[in-house]
Coordinates of C-alpha atoms (C1' of nucleotides) in Angstrom, one line a residue:
Chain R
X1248 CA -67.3 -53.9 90.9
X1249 CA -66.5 -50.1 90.7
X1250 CA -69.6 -48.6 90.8
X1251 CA -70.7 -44.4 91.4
X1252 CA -73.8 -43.4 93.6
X1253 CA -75.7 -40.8 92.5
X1254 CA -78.9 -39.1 93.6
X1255 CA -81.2 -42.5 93.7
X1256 CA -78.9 -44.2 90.0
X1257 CA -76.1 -46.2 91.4
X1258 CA -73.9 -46.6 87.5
X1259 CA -71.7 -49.3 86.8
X1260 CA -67.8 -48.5 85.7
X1261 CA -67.6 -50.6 82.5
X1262 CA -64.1 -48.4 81.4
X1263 CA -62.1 -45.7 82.6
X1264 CA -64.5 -43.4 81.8
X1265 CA -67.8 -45.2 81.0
X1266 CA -70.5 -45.7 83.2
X1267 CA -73.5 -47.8 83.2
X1268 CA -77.0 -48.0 83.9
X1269 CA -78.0 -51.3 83.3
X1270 CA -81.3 -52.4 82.2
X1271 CA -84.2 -53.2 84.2
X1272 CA -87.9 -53.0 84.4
X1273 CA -89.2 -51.2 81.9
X1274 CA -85.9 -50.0 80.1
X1275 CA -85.5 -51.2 76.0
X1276 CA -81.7 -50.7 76.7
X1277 CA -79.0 -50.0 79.2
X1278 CA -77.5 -46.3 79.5
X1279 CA -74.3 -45.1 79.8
X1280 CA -72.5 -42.3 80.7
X1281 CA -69.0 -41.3 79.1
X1282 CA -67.2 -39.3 81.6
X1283 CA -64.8 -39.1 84.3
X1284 CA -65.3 -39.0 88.1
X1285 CA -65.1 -34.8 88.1
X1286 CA -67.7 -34.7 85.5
X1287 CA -70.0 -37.2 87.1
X1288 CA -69.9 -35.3 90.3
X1289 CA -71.1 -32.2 87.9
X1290 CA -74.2 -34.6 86.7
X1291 CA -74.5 -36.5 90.5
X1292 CA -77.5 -34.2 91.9
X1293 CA -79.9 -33.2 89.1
X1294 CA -82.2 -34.9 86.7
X1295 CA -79.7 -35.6 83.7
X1296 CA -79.1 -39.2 85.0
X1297 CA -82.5 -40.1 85.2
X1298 CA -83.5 -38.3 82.0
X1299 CA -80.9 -40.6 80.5
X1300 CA -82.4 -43.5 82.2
X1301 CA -85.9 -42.6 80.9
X1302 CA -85.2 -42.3 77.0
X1303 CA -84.4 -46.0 77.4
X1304 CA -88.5 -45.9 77.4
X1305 CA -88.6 -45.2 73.8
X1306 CA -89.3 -48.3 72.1
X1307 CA -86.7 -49.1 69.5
X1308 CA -83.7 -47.7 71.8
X1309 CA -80.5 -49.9 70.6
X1310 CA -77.5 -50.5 72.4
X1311 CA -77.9 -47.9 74.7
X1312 CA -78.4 -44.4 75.6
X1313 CA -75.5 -42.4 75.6
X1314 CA -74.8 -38.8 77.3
X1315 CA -71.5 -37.7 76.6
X1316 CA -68.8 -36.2 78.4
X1317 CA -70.5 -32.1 78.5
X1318 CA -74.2 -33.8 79.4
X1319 CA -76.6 -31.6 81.3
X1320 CA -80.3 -31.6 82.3
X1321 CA -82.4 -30.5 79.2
X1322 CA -85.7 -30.7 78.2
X1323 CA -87.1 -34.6 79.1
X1324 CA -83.6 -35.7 77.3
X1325 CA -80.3 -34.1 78.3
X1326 CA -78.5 -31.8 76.8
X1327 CA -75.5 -34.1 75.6
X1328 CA -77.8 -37.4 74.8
X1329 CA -77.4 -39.6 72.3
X1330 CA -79.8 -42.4 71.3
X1331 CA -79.9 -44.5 67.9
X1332 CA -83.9 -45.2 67.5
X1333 CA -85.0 -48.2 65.2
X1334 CA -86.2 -45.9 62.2
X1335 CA -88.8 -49.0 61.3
X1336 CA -89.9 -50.1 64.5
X1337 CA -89.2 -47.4 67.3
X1338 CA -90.0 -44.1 66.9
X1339 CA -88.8 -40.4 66.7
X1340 CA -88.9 -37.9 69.5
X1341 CA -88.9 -33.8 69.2
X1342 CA -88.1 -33.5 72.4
X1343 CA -85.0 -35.5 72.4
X1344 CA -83.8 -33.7 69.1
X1345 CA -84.3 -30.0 71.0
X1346 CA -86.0 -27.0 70.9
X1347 CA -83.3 -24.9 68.7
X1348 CA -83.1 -27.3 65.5
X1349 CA -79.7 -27.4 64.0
X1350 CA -78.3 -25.0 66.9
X1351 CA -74.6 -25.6 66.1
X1352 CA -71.4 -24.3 65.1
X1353 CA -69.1 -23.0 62.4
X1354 CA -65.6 -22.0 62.1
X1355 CA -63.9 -19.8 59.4
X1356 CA -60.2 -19.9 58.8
X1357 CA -58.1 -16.8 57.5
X1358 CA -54.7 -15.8 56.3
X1359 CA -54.3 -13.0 59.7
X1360 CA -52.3 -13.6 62.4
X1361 CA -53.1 -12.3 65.9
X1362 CA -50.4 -9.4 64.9
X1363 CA -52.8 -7.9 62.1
X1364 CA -55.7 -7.6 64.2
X1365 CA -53.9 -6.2 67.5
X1366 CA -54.8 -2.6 68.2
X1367 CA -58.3 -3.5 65.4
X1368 CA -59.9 -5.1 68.5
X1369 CA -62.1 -2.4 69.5
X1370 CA -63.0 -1.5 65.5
X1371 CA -63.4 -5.0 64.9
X1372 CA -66.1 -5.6 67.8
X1373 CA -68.0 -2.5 67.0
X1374 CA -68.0 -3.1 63.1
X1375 CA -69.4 -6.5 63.8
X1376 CA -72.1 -5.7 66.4
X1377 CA -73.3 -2.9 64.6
X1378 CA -73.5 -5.2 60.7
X1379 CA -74.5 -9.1 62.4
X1380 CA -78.3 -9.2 64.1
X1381 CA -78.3 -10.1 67.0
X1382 CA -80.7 -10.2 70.2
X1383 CA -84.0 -11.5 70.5
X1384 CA -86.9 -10.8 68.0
X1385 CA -86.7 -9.8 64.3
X1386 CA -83.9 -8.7 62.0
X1387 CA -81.7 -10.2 60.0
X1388 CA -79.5 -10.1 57.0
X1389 CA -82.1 -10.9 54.5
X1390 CA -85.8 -10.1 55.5
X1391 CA -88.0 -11.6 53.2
X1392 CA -91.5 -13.0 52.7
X1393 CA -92.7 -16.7 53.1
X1394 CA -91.5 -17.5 49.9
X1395 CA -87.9 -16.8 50.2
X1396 CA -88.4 -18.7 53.7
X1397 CA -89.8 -22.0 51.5
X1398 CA -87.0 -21.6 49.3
X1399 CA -84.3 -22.0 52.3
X1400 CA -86.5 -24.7 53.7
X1401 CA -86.6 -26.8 50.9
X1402 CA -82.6 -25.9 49.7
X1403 CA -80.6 -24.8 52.6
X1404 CA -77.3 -23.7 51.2
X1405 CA -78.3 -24.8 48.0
X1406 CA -80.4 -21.3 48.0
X1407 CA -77.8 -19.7 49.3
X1408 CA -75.3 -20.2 46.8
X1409 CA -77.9 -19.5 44.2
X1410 CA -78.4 -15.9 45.9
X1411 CA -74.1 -15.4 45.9
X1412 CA -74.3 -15.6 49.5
X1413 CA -72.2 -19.1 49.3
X1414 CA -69.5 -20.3 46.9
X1415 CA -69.4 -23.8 45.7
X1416 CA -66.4 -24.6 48.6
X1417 CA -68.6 -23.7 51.6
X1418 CA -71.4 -26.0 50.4
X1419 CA -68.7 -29.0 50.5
X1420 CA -67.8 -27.8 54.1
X1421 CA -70.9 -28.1 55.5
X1422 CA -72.3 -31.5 57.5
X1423 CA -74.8 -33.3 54.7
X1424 CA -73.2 -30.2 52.4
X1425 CA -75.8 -27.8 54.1
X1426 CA -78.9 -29.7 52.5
X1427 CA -81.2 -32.4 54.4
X1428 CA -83.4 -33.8 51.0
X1429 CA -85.4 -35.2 53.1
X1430 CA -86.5 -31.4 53.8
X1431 CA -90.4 -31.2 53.7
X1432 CA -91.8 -27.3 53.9
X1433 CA -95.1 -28.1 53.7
X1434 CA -95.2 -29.8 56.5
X1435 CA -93.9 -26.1 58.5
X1436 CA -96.7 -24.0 59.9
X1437 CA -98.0 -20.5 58.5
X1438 CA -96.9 -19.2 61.7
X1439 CA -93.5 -20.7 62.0
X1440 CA -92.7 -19.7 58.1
X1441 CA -93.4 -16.1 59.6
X1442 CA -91.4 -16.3 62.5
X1443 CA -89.0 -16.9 60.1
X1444 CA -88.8 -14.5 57.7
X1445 CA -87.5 -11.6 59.1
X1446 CA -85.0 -13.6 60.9
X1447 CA -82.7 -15.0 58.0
X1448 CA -79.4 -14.1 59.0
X1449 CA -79.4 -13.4 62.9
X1450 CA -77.4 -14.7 65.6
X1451 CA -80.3 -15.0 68.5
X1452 CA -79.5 -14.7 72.2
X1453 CA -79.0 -16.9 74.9
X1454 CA -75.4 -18.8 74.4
X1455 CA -75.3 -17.9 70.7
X1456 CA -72.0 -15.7 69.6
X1457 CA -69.7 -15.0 66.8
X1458 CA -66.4 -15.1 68.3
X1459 CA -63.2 -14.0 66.1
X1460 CA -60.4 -16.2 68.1
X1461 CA -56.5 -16.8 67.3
X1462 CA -55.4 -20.3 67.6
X1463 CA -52.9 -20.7 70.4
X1464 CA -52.4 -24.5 70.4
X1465 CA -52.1 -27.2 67.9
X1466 CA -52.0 -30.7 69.1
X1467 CA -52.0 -33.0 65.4
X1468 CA -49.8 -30.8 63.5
X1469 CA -51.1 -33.5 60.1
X1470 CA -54.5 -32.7 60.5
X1471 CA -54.4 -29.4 61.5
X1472 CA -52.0 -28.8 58.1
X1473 CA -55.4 -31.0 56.9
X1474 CA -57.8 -28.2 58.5
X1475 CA -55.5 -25.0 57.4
X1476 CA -54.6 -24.2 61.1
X1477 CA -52.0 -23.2 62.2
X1478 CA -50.9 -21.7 65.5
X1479 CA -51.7 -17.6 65.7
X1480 CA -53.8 -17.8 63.1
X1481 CA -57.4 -15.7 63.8
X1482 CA -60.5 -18.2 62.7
X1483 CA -64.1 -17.1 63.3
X1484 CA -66.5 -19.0 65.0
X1485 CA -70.4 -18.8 64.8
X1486 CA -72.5 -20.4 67.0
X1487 CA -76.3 -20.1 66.5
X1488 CA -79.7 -22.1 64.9
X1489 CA -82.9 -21.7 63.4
X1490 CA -84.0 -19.3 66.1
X1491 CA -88.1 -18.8 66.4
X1492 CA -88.7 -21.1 63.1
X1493 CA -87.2 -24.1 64.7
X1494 CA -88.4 -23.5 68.1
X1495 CA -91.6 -23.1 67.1
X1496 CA -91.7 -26.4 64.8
X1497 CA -90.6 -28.1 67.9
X1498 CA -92.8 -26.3 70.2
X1499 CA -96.0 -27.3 67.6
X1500 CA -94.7 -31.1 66.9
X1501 CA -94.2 -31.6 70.5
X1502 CA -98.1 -31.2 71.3
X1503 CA -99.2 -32.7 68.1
X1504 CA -97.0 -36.1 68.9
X1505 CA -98.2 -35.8 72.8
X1506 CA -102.2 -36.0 71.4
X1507 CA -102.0 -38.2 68.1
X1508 CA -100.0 -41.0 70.4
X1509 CA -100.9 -41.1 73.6
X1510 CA -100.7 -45.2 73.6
X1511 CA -96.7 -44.3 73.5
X1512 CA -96.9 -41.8 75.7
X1513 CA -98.3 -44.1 78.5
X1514 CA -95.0 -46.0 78.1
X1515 CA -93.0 -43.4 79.0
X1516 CA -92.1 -42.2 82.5
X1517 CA -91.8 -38.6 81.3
X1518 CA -94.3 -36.4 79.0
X1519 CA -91.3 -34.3 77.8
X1520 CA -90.1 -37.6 75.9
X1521 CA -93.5 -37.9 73.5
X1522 CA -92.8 -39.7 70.6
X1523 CA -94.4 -40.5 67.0
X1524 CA -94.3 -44.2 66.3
X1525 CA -92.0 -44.7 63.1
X1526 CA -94.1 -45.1 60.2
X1527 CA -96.5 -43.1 61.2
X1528 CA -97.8 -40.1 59.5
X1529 CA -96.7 -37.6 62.0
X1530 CA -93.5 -39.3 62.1
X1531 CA -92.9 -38.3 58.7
X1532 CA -94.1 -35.1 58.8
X1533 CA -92.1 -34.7 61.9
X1534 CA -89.0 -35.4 60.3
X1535 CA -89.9 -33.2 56.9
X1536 CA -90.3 -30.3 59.2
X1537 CA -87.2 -31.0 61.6
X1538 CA -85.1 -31.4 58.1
X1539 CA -86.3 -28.4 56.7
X1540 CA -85.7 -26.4 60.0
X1541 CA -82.2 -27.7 59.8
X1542 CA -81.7 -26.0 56.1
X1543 CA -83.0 -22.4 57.8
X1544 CA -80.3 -22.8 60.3
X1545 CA -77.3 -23.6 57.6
X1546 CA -78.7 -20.8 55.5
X1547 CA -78.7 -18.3 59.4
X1548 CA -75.1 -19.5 59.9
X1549 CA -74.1 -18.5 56.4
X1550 CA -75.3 -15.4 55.8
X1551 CA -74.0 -14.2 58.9
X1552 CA -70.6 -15.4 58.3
X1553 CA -71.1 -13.3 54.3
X1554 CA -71.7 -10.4 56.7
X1555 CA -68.9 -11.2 58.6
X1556 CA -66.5 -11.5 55.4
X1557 CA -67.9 -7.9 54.6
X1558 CA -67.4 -6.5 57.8
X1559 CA -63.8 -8.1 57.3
X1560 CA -63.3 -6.6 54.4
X1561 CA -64.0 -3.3 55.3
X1562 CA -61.6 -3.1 58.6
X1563 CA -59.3 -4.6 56.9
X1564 CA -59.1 -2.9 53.5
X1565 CA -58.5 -6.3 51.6
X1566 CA -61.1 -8.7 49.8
X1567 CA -62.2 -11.6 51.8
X1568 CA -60.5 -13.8 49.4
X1569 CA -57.3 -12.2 49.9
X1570 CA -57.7 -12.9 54.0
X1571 CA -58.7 -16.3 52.4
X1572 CA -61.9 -16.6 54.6
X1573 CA -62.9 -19.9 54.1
X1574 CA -65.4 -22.2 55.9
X1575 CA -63.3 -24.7 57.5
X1576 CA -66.6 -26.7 59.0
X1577 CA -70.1 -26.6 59.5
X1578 CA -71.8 -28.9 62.5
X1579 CA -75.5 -29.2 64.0
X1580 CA -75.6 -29.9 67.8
X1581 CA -79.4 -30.7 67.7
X1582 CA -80.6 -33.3 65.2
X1583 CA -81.9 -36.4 64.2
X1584 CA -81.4 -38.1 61.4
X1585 CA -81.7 -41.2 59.5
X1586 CA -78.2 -43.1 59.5
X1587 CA -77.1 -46.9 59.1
X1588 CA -75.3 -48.4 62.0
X1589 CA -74.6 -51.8 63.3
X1590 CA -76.6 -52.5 66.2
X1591 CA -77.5 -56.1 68.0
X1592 CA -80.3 -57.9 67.1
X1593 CA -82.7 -59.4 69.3
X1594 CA -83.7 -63.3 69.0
X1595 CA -87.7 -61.4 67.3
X1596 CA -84.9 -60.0 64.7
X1597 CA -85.6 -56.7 65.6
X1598 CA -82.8 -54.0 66.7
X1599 CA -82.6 -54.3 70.9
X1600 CA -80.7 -53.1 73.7
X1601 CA -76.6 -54.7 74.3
X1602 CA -78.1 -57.3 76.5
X1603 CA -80.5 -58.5 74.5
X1604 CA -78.6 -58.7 71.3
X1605 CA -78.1 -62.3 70.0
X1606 CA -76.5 -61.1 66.5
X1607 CA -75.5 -57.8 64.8
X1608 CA -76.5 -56.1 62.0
X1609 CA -76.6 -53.0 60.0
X1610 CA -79.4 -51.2 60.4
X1611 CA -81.6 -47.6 59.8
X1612 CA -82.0 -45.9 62.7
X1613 CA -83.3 -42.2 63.5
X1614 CA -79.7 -41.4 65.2
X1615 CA -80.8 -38.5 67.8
X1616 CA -78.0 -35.9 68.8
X1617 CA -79.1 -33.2 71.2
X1618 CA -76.1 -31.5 72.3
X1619 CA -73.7 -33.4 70.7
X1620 CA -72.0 -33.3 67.5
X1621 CA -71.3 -35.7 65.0
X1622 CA -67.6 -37.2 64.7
X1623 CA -67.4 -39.4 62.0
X1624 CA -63.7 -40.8 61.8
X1625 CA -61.7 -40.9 58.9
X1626 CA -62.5 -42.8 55.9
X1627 CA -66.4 -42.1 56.1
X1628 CA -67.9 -41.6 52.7
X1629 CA -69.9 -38.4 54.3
X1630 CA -66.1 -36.6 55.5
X1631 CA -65.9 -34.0 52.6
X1632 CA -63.2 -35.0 50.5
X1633 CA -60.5 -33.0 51.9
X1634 CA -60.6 -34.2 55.2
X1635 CA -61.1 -37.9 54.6
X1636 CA -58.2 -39.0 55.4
X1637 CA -57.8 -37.2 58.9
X1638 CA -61.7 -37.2 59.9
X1639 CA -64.1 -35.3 60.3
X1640 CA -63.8 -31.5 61.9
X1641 CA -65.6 -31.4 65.2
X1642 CA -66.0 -28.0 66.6
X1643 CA -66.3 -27.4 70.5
X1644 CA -67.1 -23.9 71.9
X1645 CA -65.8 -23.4 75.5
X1646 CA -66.3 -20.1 77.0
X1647 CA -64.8 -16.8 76.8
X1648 CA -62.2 -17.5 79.3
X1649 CA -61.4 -20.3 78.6
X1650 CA -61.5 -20.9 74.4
X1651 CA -62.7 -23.5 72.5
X1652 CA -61.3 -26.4 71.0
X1653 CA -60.9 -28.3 67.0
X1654 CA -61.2 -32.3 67.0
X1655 CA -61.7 -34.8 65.0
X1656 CA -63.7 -37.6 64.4
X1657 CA -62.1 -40.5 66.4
X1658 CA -61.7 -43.8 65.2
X1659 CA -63.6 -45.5 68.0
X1660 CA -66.9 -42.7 67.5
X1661 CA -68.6 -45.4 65.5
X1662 CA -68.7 -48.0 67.8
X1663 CA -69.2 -45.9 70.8
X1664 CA -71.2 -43.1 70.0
X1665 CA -73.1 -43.4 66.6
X1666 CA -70.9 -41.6 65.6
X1667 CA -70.8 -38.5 67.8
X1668 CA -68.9 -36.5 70.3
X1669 CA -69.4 -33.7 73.1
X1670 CA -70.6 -30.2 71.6
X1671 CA -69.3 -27.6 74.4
X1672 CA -68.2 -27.5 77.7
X1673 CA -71.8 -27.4 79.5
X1674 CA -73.7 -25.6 81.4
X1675 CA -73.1 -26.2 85.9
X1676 CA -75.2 -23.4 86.7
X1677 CA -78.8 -22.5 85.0
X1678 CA -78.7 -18.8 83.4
X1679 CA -81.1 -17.1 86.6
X1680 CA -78.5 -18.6 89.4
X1681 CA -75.8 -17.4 86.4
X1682 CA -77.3 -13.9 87.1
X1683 CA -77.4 -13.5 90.8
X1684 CA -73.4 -14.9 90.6
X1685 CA -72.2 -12.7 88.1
X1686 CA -72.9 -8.8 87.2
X1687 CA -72.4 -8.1 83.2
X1688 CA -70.1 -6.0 83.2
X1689 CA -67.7 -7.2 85.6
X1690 CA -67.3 -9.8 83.8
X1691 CA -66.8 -7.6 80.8
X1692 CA -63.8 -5.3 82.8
X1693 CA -62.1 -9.2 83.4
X1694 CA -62.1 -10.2 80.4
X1695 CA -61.0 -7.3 78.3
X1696 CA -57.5 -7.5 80.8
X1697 CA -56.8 -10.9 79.1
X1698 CA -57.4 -8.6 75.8
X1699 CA -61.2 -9.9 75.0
X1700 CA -63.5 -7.9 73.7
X1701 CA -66.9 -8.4 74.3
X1702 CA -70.1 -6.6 72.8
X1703 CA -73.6 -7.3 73.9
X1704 CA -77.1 -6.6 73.6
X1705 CA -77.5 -7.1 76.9
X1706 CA -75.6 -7.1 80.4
X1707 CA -77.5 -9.9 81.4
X1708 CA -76.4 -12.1 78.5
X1709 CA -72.9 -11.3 79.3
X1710 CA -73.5 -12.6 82.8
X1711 CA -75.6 -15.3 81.9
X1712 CA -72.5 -16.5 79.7
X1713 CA -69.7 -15.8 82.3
X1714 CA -67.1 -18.0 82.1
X1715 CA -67.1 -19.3 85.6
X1716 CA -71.3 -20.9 84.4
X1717 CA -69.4 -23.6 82.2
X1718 CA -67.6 -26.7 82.9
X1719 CA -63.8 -27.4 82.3
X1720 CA -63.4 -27.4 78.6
X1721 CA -60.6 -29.3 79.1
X1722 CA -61.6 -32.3 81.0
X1723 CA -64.8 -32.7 78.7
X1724 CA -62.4 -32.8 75.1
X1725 CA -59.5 -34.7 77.3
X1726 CA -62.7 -37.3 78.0
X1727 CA -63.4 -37.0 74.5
X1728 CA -59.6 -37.8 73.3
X1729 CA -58.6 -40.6 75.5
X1730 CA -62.4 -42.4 74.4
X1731 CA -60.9 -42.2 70.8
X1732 CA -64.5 -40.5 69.9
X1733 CA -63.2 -37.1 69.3
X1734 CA -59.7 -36.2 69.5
X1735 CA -58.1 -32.9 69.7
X1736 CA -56.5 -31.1 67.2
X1737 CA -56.3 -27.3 68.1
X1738 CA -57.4 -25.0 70.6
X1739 CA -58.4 -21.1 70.4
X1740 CA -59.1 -18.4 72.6
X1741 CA -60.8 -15.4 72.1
X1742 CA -60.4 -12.2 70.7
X1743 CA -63.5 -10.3 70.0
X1744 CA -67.3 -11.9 70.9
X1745 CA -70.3 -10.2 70.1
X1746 CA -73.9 -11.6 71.7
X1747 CA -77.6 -11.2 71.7
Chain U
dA862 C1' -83.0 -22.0 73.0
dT863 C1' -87.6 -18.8 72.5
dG864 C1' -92.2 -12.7 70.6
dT865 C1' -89.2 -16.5 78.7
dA866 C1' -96.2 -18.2 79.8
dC867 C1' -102.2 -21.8 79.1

DNA sequence: ATGTAC
């Protein structure tokens, strides 16, 4: 049998580009890998192989854990897992959900072509720098008090088409339309509200950026025509999340989970993975807070992209409805969240790993995506009506050298994935070795001779997002394609970027 | 990711 040797995990090849883990000793499932030999290699030497080996701790794991093709080391699970949890008998896990709740992505079609914005670069930048927050701390488009902040954690984009910061059409293009129900705000801390409510409407720091990009490739001209893209057409993409409101609903749960259960906790062979038993109080209350956090960050992406129509509106001398700026798709990267699958069923009748399973069956299951994005395929009651016949729009940011990318949902994402596909190209180098490598503006001077404009808070974000820190794009959605879990549609490159 | 940290 084909198998790869990694640092001390020796994987099984069980496909082209699917590699195994299989169960033993205390595992509740085997783990698998979805990636080709050049993106292994990437994963060979650090901990994301045994981090994906350890959430097969978590009791309830079914079929197995999955990191996709862009997986990298994160916090106790990597960046790029996946793992469906039995929502009555296993358990939920903050840690495996991620620090930034709802970090994820948006893109915004227009009407322009790369012709009308040629020679507005350097306005463009500017205008949007100065108008969109950005940056670590306070700020935002809306600063409000703790009320307000309930309001958004309780509605999501509901509140934000009640304030005429939405229209009806960008609630319908939003994952669960912009609203979890299941949204609990009084189960958020004081102190994360307040963290909160001067930063409604900023884009963070770190790898968050709104990039304005043209579209230089389309691959499925029928769903493209689906999506509204075609090729030279400028879109807008916004990548950001619930900055210090999530992270500190994380950062609070996290502890709370690691002291109410520490019976579960013993199980596991890493701390970082604490858990709340499902059905248990703090489970719940987990989950209110985590749903709510993920309203604050579909209300953050939209009221940066109204700001954006304005500062559109402005350079351009037209109305944004003219440009026809329209939300083409909303999608978290970090999430959990209560979805039926079909799973194998062990001999006790209760959800278990591949090997185990004697039977299948539908089944609720706390669907975990930390770093991946969901991809369901066409057909699925939850694609917004528009696109249900093509799929669902996935949206992958690459880098600024090398642009990003449109899929969508693939037929075989169900089956695979729960659904779910890659959510960028990854990090291959962590942001202080980023640093030493690269020098801000450098980078900057490179990038503006392939006529990109970059504007940042900070040198040292620039550098810590250089292009040459990220995996091939590429490879990770050419993965993605031939696995039938995602599959390309377009591809963009940017324009203008402005960063924390 | 994040008012970079018990």
């Amino acid at each position: 049998m084909d198998t790869y040797d990694a640092d001390g995990i020796t994987l099984e090849r069980v496909g082209e580009y699917v590699w195994e883990i299989p169960q033993e000793g205390e595992m509740n499932a085997p783990a698998r890998v979805l990636a080709s030999e050049a993106l292994l290699d990437e994963i060979s030497d650090d901990m994301t192989l045994e981090q994906l080996k350890n959430s097969t701790h978590l009791p309830g794991v079914t079929k197995h854990a999955i990191c996709m093709p862009d997986g990298h080391q994160g916090y106790g699970f990597p960046v790029g897992g996946v793992a469906g949890i039995d929502a009555e008998n296993g358990c939920i896990s903050p840690g495996a959900v991620g620090f930034d709740i709802n970090c994820g992505v948006r893109m915004m079609t227009t009407n322009l072509t790369y012709a009308d914005i040629e020679g507005h670069e350097e306005e463009l930048v500017e205008s949007l720098f100065a108008n969109i927050p950005s940056g670590l701390g306070g700020g935002g488009v809306v600063e409000s008090g703790v009320d307000t902040v309930e309001a958004i954690l309780e509605r999501g984009m509901d509140w934000a088409l009640e304030e005429g910061y939405a229209v009806e059409d960008d609630i319908a293009h939003c994952e669960d339309e912009g609203r979890r129900p299941d949204a609990d705000p009084g189960v958020v801390s004081q102190k994360a509200k307040d963290r909160g409510k001067n930063q409604i409407g900023s884009l963070g720091s770190g790898n968050h950026f709104l990039e304005v990009q043209r579209v230089t490739d389309v691959f499925r001209e029928d769903v493209a025509d689906a999506y509204g893209l075609t090729e030279d057409q400028i879109v807008v993409l916004i990548h950001c999340g619930s900055r210090g409101l999530g992270h500190q609903v994380c950062t609070e749960y996290t502890r709370e989970v690691e002291q109410a259960h520490p019976g579960l906790l013993d199980q596991l062979p890493d701390k970082e993975l604490a858990a709340a038993p499902a059905g248990s109080q703090l489970a719940d209350d987990y989950y209110g807070a985590m749903c709510a956090a993920i309203n604050y960050a579909w209300v953050n992406r939209q009221l940066i992209m109204h700001r954006t129509r304005e500062v559109f509106e402005r350079v351009f001398d037209r109305s944004w409805e003219d440009m026809e700026m329209d939300l083409l798709y909303d999608v978290a990267h970090n999430i959990a969240k209560k979805e039926v699958h079909e799973v194998g069923v062990g001999p006790e009748g209760r959800p278990a790993g591949d090997d185990a399973a004697v039977d299948g069956e539908e089944r609720e299951l706390y669907v975990h995506r930390k770093g991946a994005t969901r991809a369901f395929p066409a057909g699925h009651p939850e694609v917004p009506s528009a696109y249900r016949d093509v799929g669902q729009p996935v949206i992958i940011p690459g880098s600024m050298g090398a642009g990003s990318y449109v899929l969508r949902g693939g037929e075989a994402s169900l089956e695979t994935t729960f659904g779910s596909t890659a959510h960028g190209a990854g990090r291959t180098m962590s942001r202080t070795q980023a640093k030493n490598e690269f020098w801000g503006e450098d980078v900057q001077d490179e990038l503006e001779e392939q006529k990109v404009y970059v504007k940042a808070q900070s040198g040292a974000t620039v550098a810590e997002e250089a292009p040459g820190v990220y995996k091939d794009v590429d490879e990770v959605v050419r993965v993605s394609d031939e696995l039938g879990i995602g599959d390309t549609v377009a591809r963009t490159f940017p324009v203008c970027n402005i960063k924390g």
